[in-house]
Amino acid sequence: MNMHNISWVRQDIVAPSPRPPGQGGVMDWVRKNLFNGWVSSLLTVASVMAIAWGVMAIAPWLGNSVWHAGSLSECRQILDGAPGACWGVIRDRWTQLLFGFYPTALYWRPMLAFVLLFAALAPILFRGLPQRALWFSAVYPGLAFWLIWGGSLWLPVSIYLGFAVATGLFSIAVRSGVGLAATAAIVGAALWWLYATPALVEIATDTAPILLVPVTSRELGGFLLSIVIGVSGIALSLPLGILLALGRRSGLPLIRMLSVTFIEFIRGVPLITLLFTASLLLNYFLPPGTSFDLILRVVIMVTLFASAYMAEVIRGGLAALPRGQYEAAGALGLDYWKAQRLVILPQALKISIPGIVNSFIGLFKDTTLVMFIGLLDPIALAAAIRANTNWQGIYWELFIFIGAVFFVFCFGMSRYSQYLEQRLRTDHRWEECA
């Protein structure tokens, strides 16, 4: 036998063969996913029956809807005893559900602020946009505050100058080798806001008045209030959560102890307790005569509450990183902050994306708790609408509308998180190479 004639590598290409019958297509997917066993088949049949029962029960109610009615009694007259939804309450009160008691003639201001919100988020959330657009993202919070609450434009300008003062003091302290640079920056900003801001706003307003009609916080309500509290809490809790997570893993005992104490205390207290603290008790710790806006107090408490949970989510991402990543950052000669910014945090945040977005969604839904401290969120406004004699007895239509709007926002955040995970995914490159 001639061993040299044995070929271990095929010399010709195998001709393609047709797909085996019964594989692929809709029926094959149904068989594999819905009827691949007696348990799966039983659950599929039960689910189909439940869905069919729900559709048959709800479809006549939705199909026989009334949109043009000024009261519940008018709806019932139009329906004439037949089951049907009275969406006239949404048509009649949708502006109140969206804006609360915000002046009707000024609706353009929160609408403009909402549109500009997407312009401010675009360079942060999506690639391909010029980095110069981040300047607008930084300016947007002050602009939105001015649009919604009105007053003098110089107030948010002066607040931004306080951040500039803090940055300048921090840079000077670092370059001079003076310790406690962060403390100097915080104290400098606080002194600016307490003493320089009132005088600067007064002088600038008298010199160049740029004013909008003021709107009090009591006039804000509905989804406008939920978006203001939710977006503010989300935007502020992420950086605070990162700092707390790093502080909890710090090698400095004092910083670690303070971070652990804050996180465990906040996580051990219900959010409603913090909201009552913001509403009733916080003024007792302020100097007499101090006016501290209720919505601002709520935003602070919601931010602190969310940042404690965010810190634990991010700490989980930091703990999931292999030790070699920290050693690699040290081998590159990076100091602590450069290592965190360039190596550690990008990977930890990518790992933590599902948990971060889950916390954001929970925070946005928890904004409905402000109804217990007298703020008119959508749920509180629904109760007020139902107390009106025209709509007394209406129930499902209001809460379906409110739930649908919340679902749109929460589902949008969920879909973006999935898009971000796919965009940052790198393991598929290794799969392709393999």
Coordinates of C-alpha atoms in Angstrom, one line a residue:
M1 CA 0.0 0.0 0.0
N2 CA 1.4 3.3 -1.1
M3 CA 1.1 5.7 1.9
H4 CA 2.2 8.6 -0.3
N5 CA -1.1 8.5 -2.3
I6 CA -3.3 9.0 0.7
S7 CA -4.7 12.6 0.7
W8 CA -5.8 14.0 4.1
V9 CA -7.2 17.2 2.5
R10 CA -10.1 17.2 0.2
Q11 CA -9.2 18.4 -3.3
D12 CA -12.6 19.4 -4.6
I13 CA -15.5 21.4 -3.2
V14 CA -18.6 19.5 -2.0
A15 CA -21.7 20.5 -4.1
P16 CA -24.4 22.3 -2.1
S17 CA -27.3 20.1 -1.0
P18 CA -30.9 21.2 -0.5
R19 CA -32.1 21.9 3.0
P20 CA -33.7 18.8 4.7
P21 CA -37.4 18.9 4.4
G22 CA -39.3 20.4 7.4
Q23 CA -36.4 22.5 8.5
G24 CA -36.5 26.3 8.4
G25 CA -39.5 28.5 7.8
V26 CA -42.4 29.6 10.0
M27 CA -43.6 26.1 10.8
D28 CA -40.2 24.9 11.9
W29 CA -39.8 28.0 14.2
V30 CA -43.3 27.4 15.7
R31 CA -42.4 23.8 16.4
K32 CA -39.1 24.6 18.0
N33 CA -40.2 27.5 20.1
L34 CA -43.9 26.9 20.9
F35 CA -44.5 23.2 20.6
N36 CA -41.2 21.5 21.5
G37 CA -42.7 19.5 24.3
W38 CA -45.9 18.8 26.2
V39 CA -45.1 21.6 28.8
S40 CA -44.3 24.1 26.1
S41 CA -47.4 23.1 24.1
L42 CA -49.6 23.4 27.2
L43 CA -48.3 26.8 28.0
T44 CA -48.6 28.0 24.4
V45 CA -52.3 26.9 24.3
A46 CA -53.0 28.5 27.7
S47 CA -51.3 31.8 26.6
V48 CA -53.3 31.9 23.3
M49 CA -56.5 31.3 25.2
A50 CA -55.7 34.1 27.7
I51 CA -54.8 36.5 25.0
A52 CA -57.9 35.7 23.0
W53 CA -60.1 36.1 26.1
G54 CA -58.4 39.5 26.9
V55 CA -58.9 40.7 23.3
M56 CA -62.6 39.6 23.2
A57 CA -63.2 41.4 26.5
I58 CA -61.3 44.6 25.7
A59 CA -61.9 45.0 22.0
P60 CA -65.6 46.0 22.2
W61 CA -64.8 48.5 25.0
L62 CA -62.0 50.1 22.9
G63 CA -63.9 49.8 19.6
N64 CA -66.9 51.6 21.0
S65 CA -64.9 54.6 22.1
V66 CA -66.2 58.2 22.5
W67 CA -63.8 61.0 21.9
H68 CA -66.1 64.0 21.6
A69 CA -67.8 64.5 25.0
G70 CA -67.6 67.2 27.7
S71 CA -68.5 65.0 30.6
L72 CA -69.0 61.4 31.7
S73 CA -72.8 61.7 31.6
E74 CA -72.6 62.9 28.0
C75 CA -70.4 59.9 27.2
R76 CA -73.0 57.5 28.7
Q77 CA -75.8 59.2 26.7
I78 CA -73.8 58.6 23.5
L79 CA -73.1 55.0 24.4
D80 CA -76.7 54.4 25.4
G81 CA -75.9 51.6 27.8
A82 CA -73.3 49.9 25.5
P83 CA -69.8 49.2 26.9
G84 CA -67.3 51.7 25.6
A85 CA -64.3 53.9 26.6
C86 CA -64.9 57.6 27.3
W87 CA -61.7 59.1 25.9
G88 CA -63.4 62.5 26.0
V89 CA -61.7 63.1 29.3
I90 CA -58.3 62.9 27.6
R91 CA -59.4 65.2 24.9
D92 CA -60.7 67.6 27.5
R93 CA -57.9 67.5 30.0
W94 CA -54.7 66.4 28.1
T95 CA -53.0 69.7 28.5
Q96 CA -53.6 69.6 32.2
L97 CA -52.1 66.1 32.4
L98 CA -49.1 67.3 30.4
F99 CA -48.4 70.7 32.0
G100 CA -50.4 70.9 35.2
F101 CA -51.5 74.4 35.9
Y102 CA -48.8 76.0 33.8
P103 CA -50.1 79.2 32.1
T104 CA -51.7 78.3 28.8
A105 CA -50.1 81.2 27.0
L106 CA -46.7 80.0 28.0
Y107 CA -46.9 76.4 26.9
W108 CA -44.3 77.2 24.2
R109 CA -41.6 77.5 26.9
P110 CA -41.7 73.9 28.3
M111 CA -42.3 72.6 24.8
L112 CA -39.2 74.3 23.6
A113 CA -37.2 73.1 26.6
F114 CA -38.4 69.5 25.8
V115 CA -37.3 69.8 22.2
L116 CA -34.0 71.2 23.1
L117 CA -33.5 68.3 25.5
F118 CA -33.1 65.9 22.6
A119 CA -30.6 68.3 21.0
A120 CA -28.6 68.4 24.2
L121 CA -28.7 64.6 24.6
A122 CA -27.8 63.8 21.0
P123 CA -24.0 64.4 21.2
I124 CA -23.9 62.4 24.4
L125 CA -25.9 59.4 23.4
F126 CA -24.9 59.0 19.7
R127 CA -21.7 58.9 17.8
G128 CA -20.9 60.9 14.7
L129 CA -21.9 64.3 16.0
P130 CA -19.3 67.0 16.4
Q131 CA -17.8 67.3 19.8
R132 CA -18.5 71.0 19.8
A133 CA -22.1 70.2 20.3
L134 CA -21.2 69.2 23.9
W135 CA -21.1 72.9 24.7
F136 CA -24.8 73.1 24.2
S137 CA -25.3 70.0 26.4
A138 CA -23.4 71.8 29.2
V139 CA -25.4 75.0 28.7
Y140 CA -28.8 73.3 28.4
P141 CA -29.6 72.8 32.1
G142 CA -29.4 76.6 32.8
L143 CA -31.4 77.3 29.6
A144 CA -34.1 74.8 30.5
F145 CA -34.4 76.3 34.0
W146 CA -34.8 79.8 32.5
L147 CA -37.4 78.7 30.0
I148 CA -39.5 76.7 32.5
W149 CA -39.4 79.0 35.5
G150 CA -38.7 82.3 33.8
G151 CA -37.3 85.3 35.5
S152 CA -33.9 86.8 34.7
L153 CA -31.5 85.0 32.4
W154 CA -28.6 86.3 34.6
L155 CA -29.5 83.9 37.4
P156 CA -28.5 80.7 35.5
V157 CA -25.5 82.6 34.1
S158 CA -24.3 83.5 37.6
I159 CA -24.7 79.9 38.6
Y160 CA -22.5 78.8 35.8
L161 CA -20.0 81.4 36.8
G162 CA -19.9 79.7 40.2
F163 CA -18.8 76.5 38.6
A164 CA -16.2 78.4 36.7
V165 CA -14.9 79.9 40.0
A166 CA -14.8 76.3 41.5
T167 CA -12.8 75.0 38.4
G168 CA -10.4 77.9 38.6
L169 CA -9.7 77.5 42.3
F170 CA -9.2 73.8 41.9
S171 CA -6.7 74.3 39.1
I172 CA -4.8 76.9 41.0
A173 CA -4.7 74.7 44.1
V174 CA -3.4 71.7 42.1
R175 CA -0.7 73.7 40.3
S176 CA 0.4 75.3 43.5
G177 CA 0.7 72.0 45.3
V178 CA -1.8 73.2 47.9
G179 CA -3.8 70.4 49.6
L180 CA -7.6 70.2 49.8
A181 CA -8.0 71.5 46.3
A182 CA -11.6 70.0 46.1
T183 CA -12.5 71.7 49.4
A184 CA -11.3 75.0 48.2
A185 CA -13.3 74.6 45.0
I186 CA -16.5 73.7 46.9
V187 CA -16.1 76.6 49.4
G188 CA -15.4 79.1 46.6
A189 CA -18.4 78.1 44.6
A190 CA -20.7 78.1 47.7
L191 CA -19.5 81.6 48.7
W192 CA -20.0 82.8 45.1
W193 CA -23.6 81.5 45.0
L194 CA -24.5 82.8 48.5
Y195 CA -23.0 86.3 48.3
A196 CA -22.0 87.2 44.7
T197 CA -24.9 85.8 42.8
P198 CA -27.7 88.0 44.3
A199 CA -25.8 91.2 43.7
L200 CA -24.6 90.2 40.2
V201 CA -28.1 89.2 39.1
E202 CA -29.5 92.5 40.4
I203 CA -26.9 94.6 38.7
A204 CA -27.0 92.7 35.4
T205 CA -30.8 92.7 35.3
D206 CA -30.9 96.5 35.8
T207 CA -28.2 97.0 33.1
A208 CA -29.4 94.5 30.5
P209 CA -32.8 93.0 31.4
I210 CA -33.3 89.7 29.7
L211 CA -36.5 88.5 31.4
L212 CA -39.3 85.9 30.9
V213 CA -42.6 85.9 32.9
P214 CA -41.9 84.1 36.1
V215 CA -43.8 80.9 36.8
T216 CA -43.9 79.5 40.3
S217 CA -43.2 75.8 41.1
R218 CA -46.8 75.3 42.3
E219 CA -47.9 75.8 38.7
L220 CA -45.8 73.0 37.4
G221 CA -47.5 69.6 37.3
G222 CA -48.3 66.6 35.2
F223 CA -45.7 65.0 33.0
L224 CA -43.8 68.3 32.9
L225 CA -43.0 67.8 36.6
S226 CA -42.2 64.1 36.2
I227 CA -39.8 64.9 33.4
V228 CA -38.1 67.7 35.3
I229 CA -37.5 65.6 38.4
G230 CA -36.7 62.4 36.4
V231 CA -34.2 63.9 34.0
S232 CA -32.5 66.0 36.7
G233 CA -32.2 62.9 39.0
I234 CA -30.9 60.8 36.2
A235 CA -28.3 63.4 35.0
L236 CA -27.0 64.0 38.5
S237 CA -27.1 60.5 40.0
L238 CA -24.8 58.9 37.5
P239 CA -21.7 61.1 38.2
L240 CA -22.4 61.0 42.0
G241 CA -22.9 57.2 41.8
I242 CA -19.5 56.9 40.1
L243 CA -17.8 58.9 42.8
L244 CA -19.5 57.0 45.6
A245 CA -18.5 53.6 44.0
L246 CA -14.9 54.7 43.7
G247 CA -15.1 56.0 47.2
R248 CA -16.4 52.7 48.6
R249 CA -13.4 50.9 46.9
S250 CA -10.9 53.6 47.9
G251 CA -7.9 52.7 50.0
L252 CA -8.3 55.8 52.1
P253 CA -10.2 54.7 55.3
L254 CA -12.0 58.0 55.8
I255 CA -13.4 58.3 52.3
R256 CA -14.4 54.6 52.3
M257 CA -16.2 54.9 55.6
L258 CA -18.1 58.1 54.5
S259 CA -19.1 56.4 51.2
V260 CA -20.2 53.2 52.9
T261 CA -22.2 55.1 55.5
F262 CA -24.0 57.3 53.0
I263 CA -24.8 54.4 50.7
E264 CA -26.1 52.1 53.4
F265 CA -28.1 54.8 55.1
I266 CA -29.8 56.0 51.9
R267 CA -30.6 52.4 50.8
G268 CA -32.0 51.6 54.2
V269 CA -34.5 54.5 54.1
P270 CA -37.6 54.5 51.8
L271 CA -37.8 57.2 49.2
I272 CA -41.1 58.5 50.5
T273 CA -39.4 59.2 53.8
L274 CA -36.8 61.3 52.1
L275 CA -39.5 63.2 50.2
F276 CA -41.3 64.0 53.4
T277 CA -37.9 65.2 54.8
A278 CA -37.5 67.4 51.8
S279 CA -41.1 68.7 52.2
L280 CA -41.4 69.2 55.9
L281 CA -38.1 68.9 57.8
L282 CA -35.4 70.5 55.6
N283 CA -36.6 74.0 56.2
Y284 CA -35.9 73.6 60.0
F285 CA -32.2 73.2 59.2
L286 CA -32.0 76.3 57.1
P287 CA -31.4 79.9 58.3
P288 CA -34.7 81.8 59.1
G289 CA -36.3 83.5 56.2
T290 CA -34.5 81.2 53.6
S291 CA -36.7 80.3 50.7
F292 CA -35.8 76.9 49.3
D293 CA -37.9 75.8 46.3
L294 CA -39.8 72.6 47.0
I295 CA -39.1 71.1 43.6
L296 CA -35.4 71.8 44.1
R297 CA -35.5 70.0 47.5
V298 CA -37.3 67.0 45.8
V299 CA -34.7 66.9 43.1
I300 CA -31.9 66.9 45.7
M301 CA -33.4 64.0 47.7
V302 CA -34.3 62.0 44.6
T303 CA -30.7 62.5 43.3
L304 CA -29.2 61.3 46.6
F305 CA -31.5 58.3 46.7
A306 CA -30.7 57.3 43.1
S307 CA -27.0 57.9 43.5
A308 CA -26.7 55.4 46.4
Y309 CA -28.3 52.6 44.2
M310 CA -26.3 53.7 41.2
A311 CA -23.1 53.4 43.3
E312 CA -23.8 49.8 44.0
V313 CA -24.6 49.0 40.3
I314 CA -21.3 50.6 39.2
R315 CA -19.4 48.9 42.0
G316 CA -20.6 45.6 40.7
G317 CA -19.1 46.6 37.3
L318 CA -15.8 47.5 38.9
A319 CA -15.7 44.2 40.8
A320 CA -16.4 42.3 37.6
L321 CA -13.2 43.6 35.9
P322 CA -10.3 41.2 36.0
R323 CA -7.4 42.2 38.2
G324 CA -5.2 42.3 35.1
Q325 CA -6.9 45.5 33.9
Y326 CA -5.8 47.3 37.0
E327 CA -2.3 45.9 36.6
A328 CA -2.2 46.9 33.0
A329 CA -3.2 50.5 33.8
G330 CA -0.4 50.6 36.4
A331 CA 2.1 49.1 33.9
L332 CA 1.3 51.9 31.5
G333 CA 2.4 54.5 34.1
L334 CA -1.1 56.0 34.5
D335 CA -2.0 57.7 37.8
Y336 CA -5.2 56.8 39.6
W337 CA -7.6 59.2 37.9
K338 CA -6.1 58.6 34.4
A339 CA -6.4 54.9 34.9
Q340 CA -10.0 55.2 36.0
R341 CA -10.9 57.5 33.1
L342 CA -9.1 55.7 30.3
V343 CA -9.1 52.0 31.3
I344 CA -11.2 51.0 34.3
L345 CA -14.4 53.1 34.2
P346 CA -15.2 52.6 30.4
Q347 CA -15.2 48.9 30.9
A348 CA -17.0 48.9 34.2
L349 CA -19.7 51.2 32.8
K350 CA -20.1 49.0 29.8
I351 CA -20.7 46.0 32.0
S352 CA -23.1 47.9 34.2
I353 CA -25.3 49.3 31.4
P354 CA -28.3 47.0 32.1
G355 CA -28.3 47.8 35.8
I356 CA -27.8 51.6 35.2
V357 CA -30.7 51.8 32.8
N358 CA -32.8 49.7 35.1
S359 CA -32.1 52.2 37.9
F360 CA -33.0 55.1 35.5
I361 CA -36.3 53.5 34.6
G362 CA -37.2 52.9 38.3
L363 CA -36.2 56.4 39.2
F364 CA -38.4 57.9 36.4
K365 CA -41.4 55.8 37.6
D366 CA -40.8 56.7 41.2
T367 CA -41.4 60.4 40.4
T368 CA -45.1 59.6 40.9
L369 CA -44.4 59.5 44.7
V370 CA -44.2 63.3 44.9
M371 CA -48.0 63.3 45.0
F372 CA -47.8 62.4 48.7
I373 CA -46.0 65.7 49.4
G374 CA -48.5 67.9 47.5
L375 CA -46.9 68.1 44.1
L376 CA -49.3 67.5 41.2
D377 CA -47.8 64.7 39.2
P378 CA -49.9 62.9 36.6
I379 CA -51.4 60.6 39.2
A380 CA -52.4 63.5 41.5
L381 CA -53.9 65.3 38.6
A382 CA -55.9 62.2 37.6
A383 CA -57.4 62.2 41.1
A384 CA -58.2 65.9 40.8
I385 CA -59.9 65.4 37.4
R386 CA -61.9 62.5 38.8
A387 CA -63.1 64.7 41.7
N388 CA -64.6 67.1 39.2
T389 CA -68.4 66.8 38.8
N390 CA -68.1 66.4 35.0
W391 CA -65.7 63.5 35.2
Q392 CA -66.6 61.9 38.5
G393 CA -66.6 58.2 38.1
I394 CA -64.1 58.0 35.2
Y395 CA -61.2 55.7 36.0
W396 CA -59.6 53.4 33.4
E397 CA -59.1 56.0 30.6
L398 CA -57.0 58.3 32.7
F399 CA -54.7 55.6 34.1
I400 CA -54.4 53.9 30.7
F401 CA -53.2 57.2 29.2
I402 CA -50.8 57.9 32.0
G403 CA -49.4 54.3 31.8
A404 CA -49.0 54.6 28.1
V405 CA -47.0 57.8 28.3
F406 CA -44.7 56.3 31.0
F407 CA -44.3 53.2 28.9
V408 CA -43.1 55.3 25.9
F409 CA -40.4 56.9 28.0
C410 CA -39.3 53.7 29.8
F411 CA -39.4 51.6 26.6
G412 CA -37.3 54.2 24.9
M413 CA -34.7 54.0 27.6
S414 CA -34.7 50.2 27.4
R415 CA -34.3 50.2 23.6
Y416 CA -31.4 52.7 23.8
S417 CA -29.6 50.5 26.4
Q418 CA -29.9 47.6 24.0
Y419 CA -28.5 49.7 21.2
L420 CA -25.7 50.9 23.4
E421 CA -24.8 47.3 24.4
Q422 CA -24.6 46.3 20.7
R423 CA -22.6 49.3 19.8
L424 CA -20.0 48.6 22.6
R425 CA -20.0 44.9 22.1
T426 CA -16.5 43.6 21.3
D427 CA -16.8 39.8 21.8
H428 CA -18.4 39.3 18.4
R429 CA -15.1 40.3 16.8
W430 CA -13.4 37.3 18.5
E431 CA -16.3 35.1 17.4
E432 CA -15.8 36.1 13.8
C433 CA -12.0 35.5 14.1
A434 CA -12.7 32.1 15.6

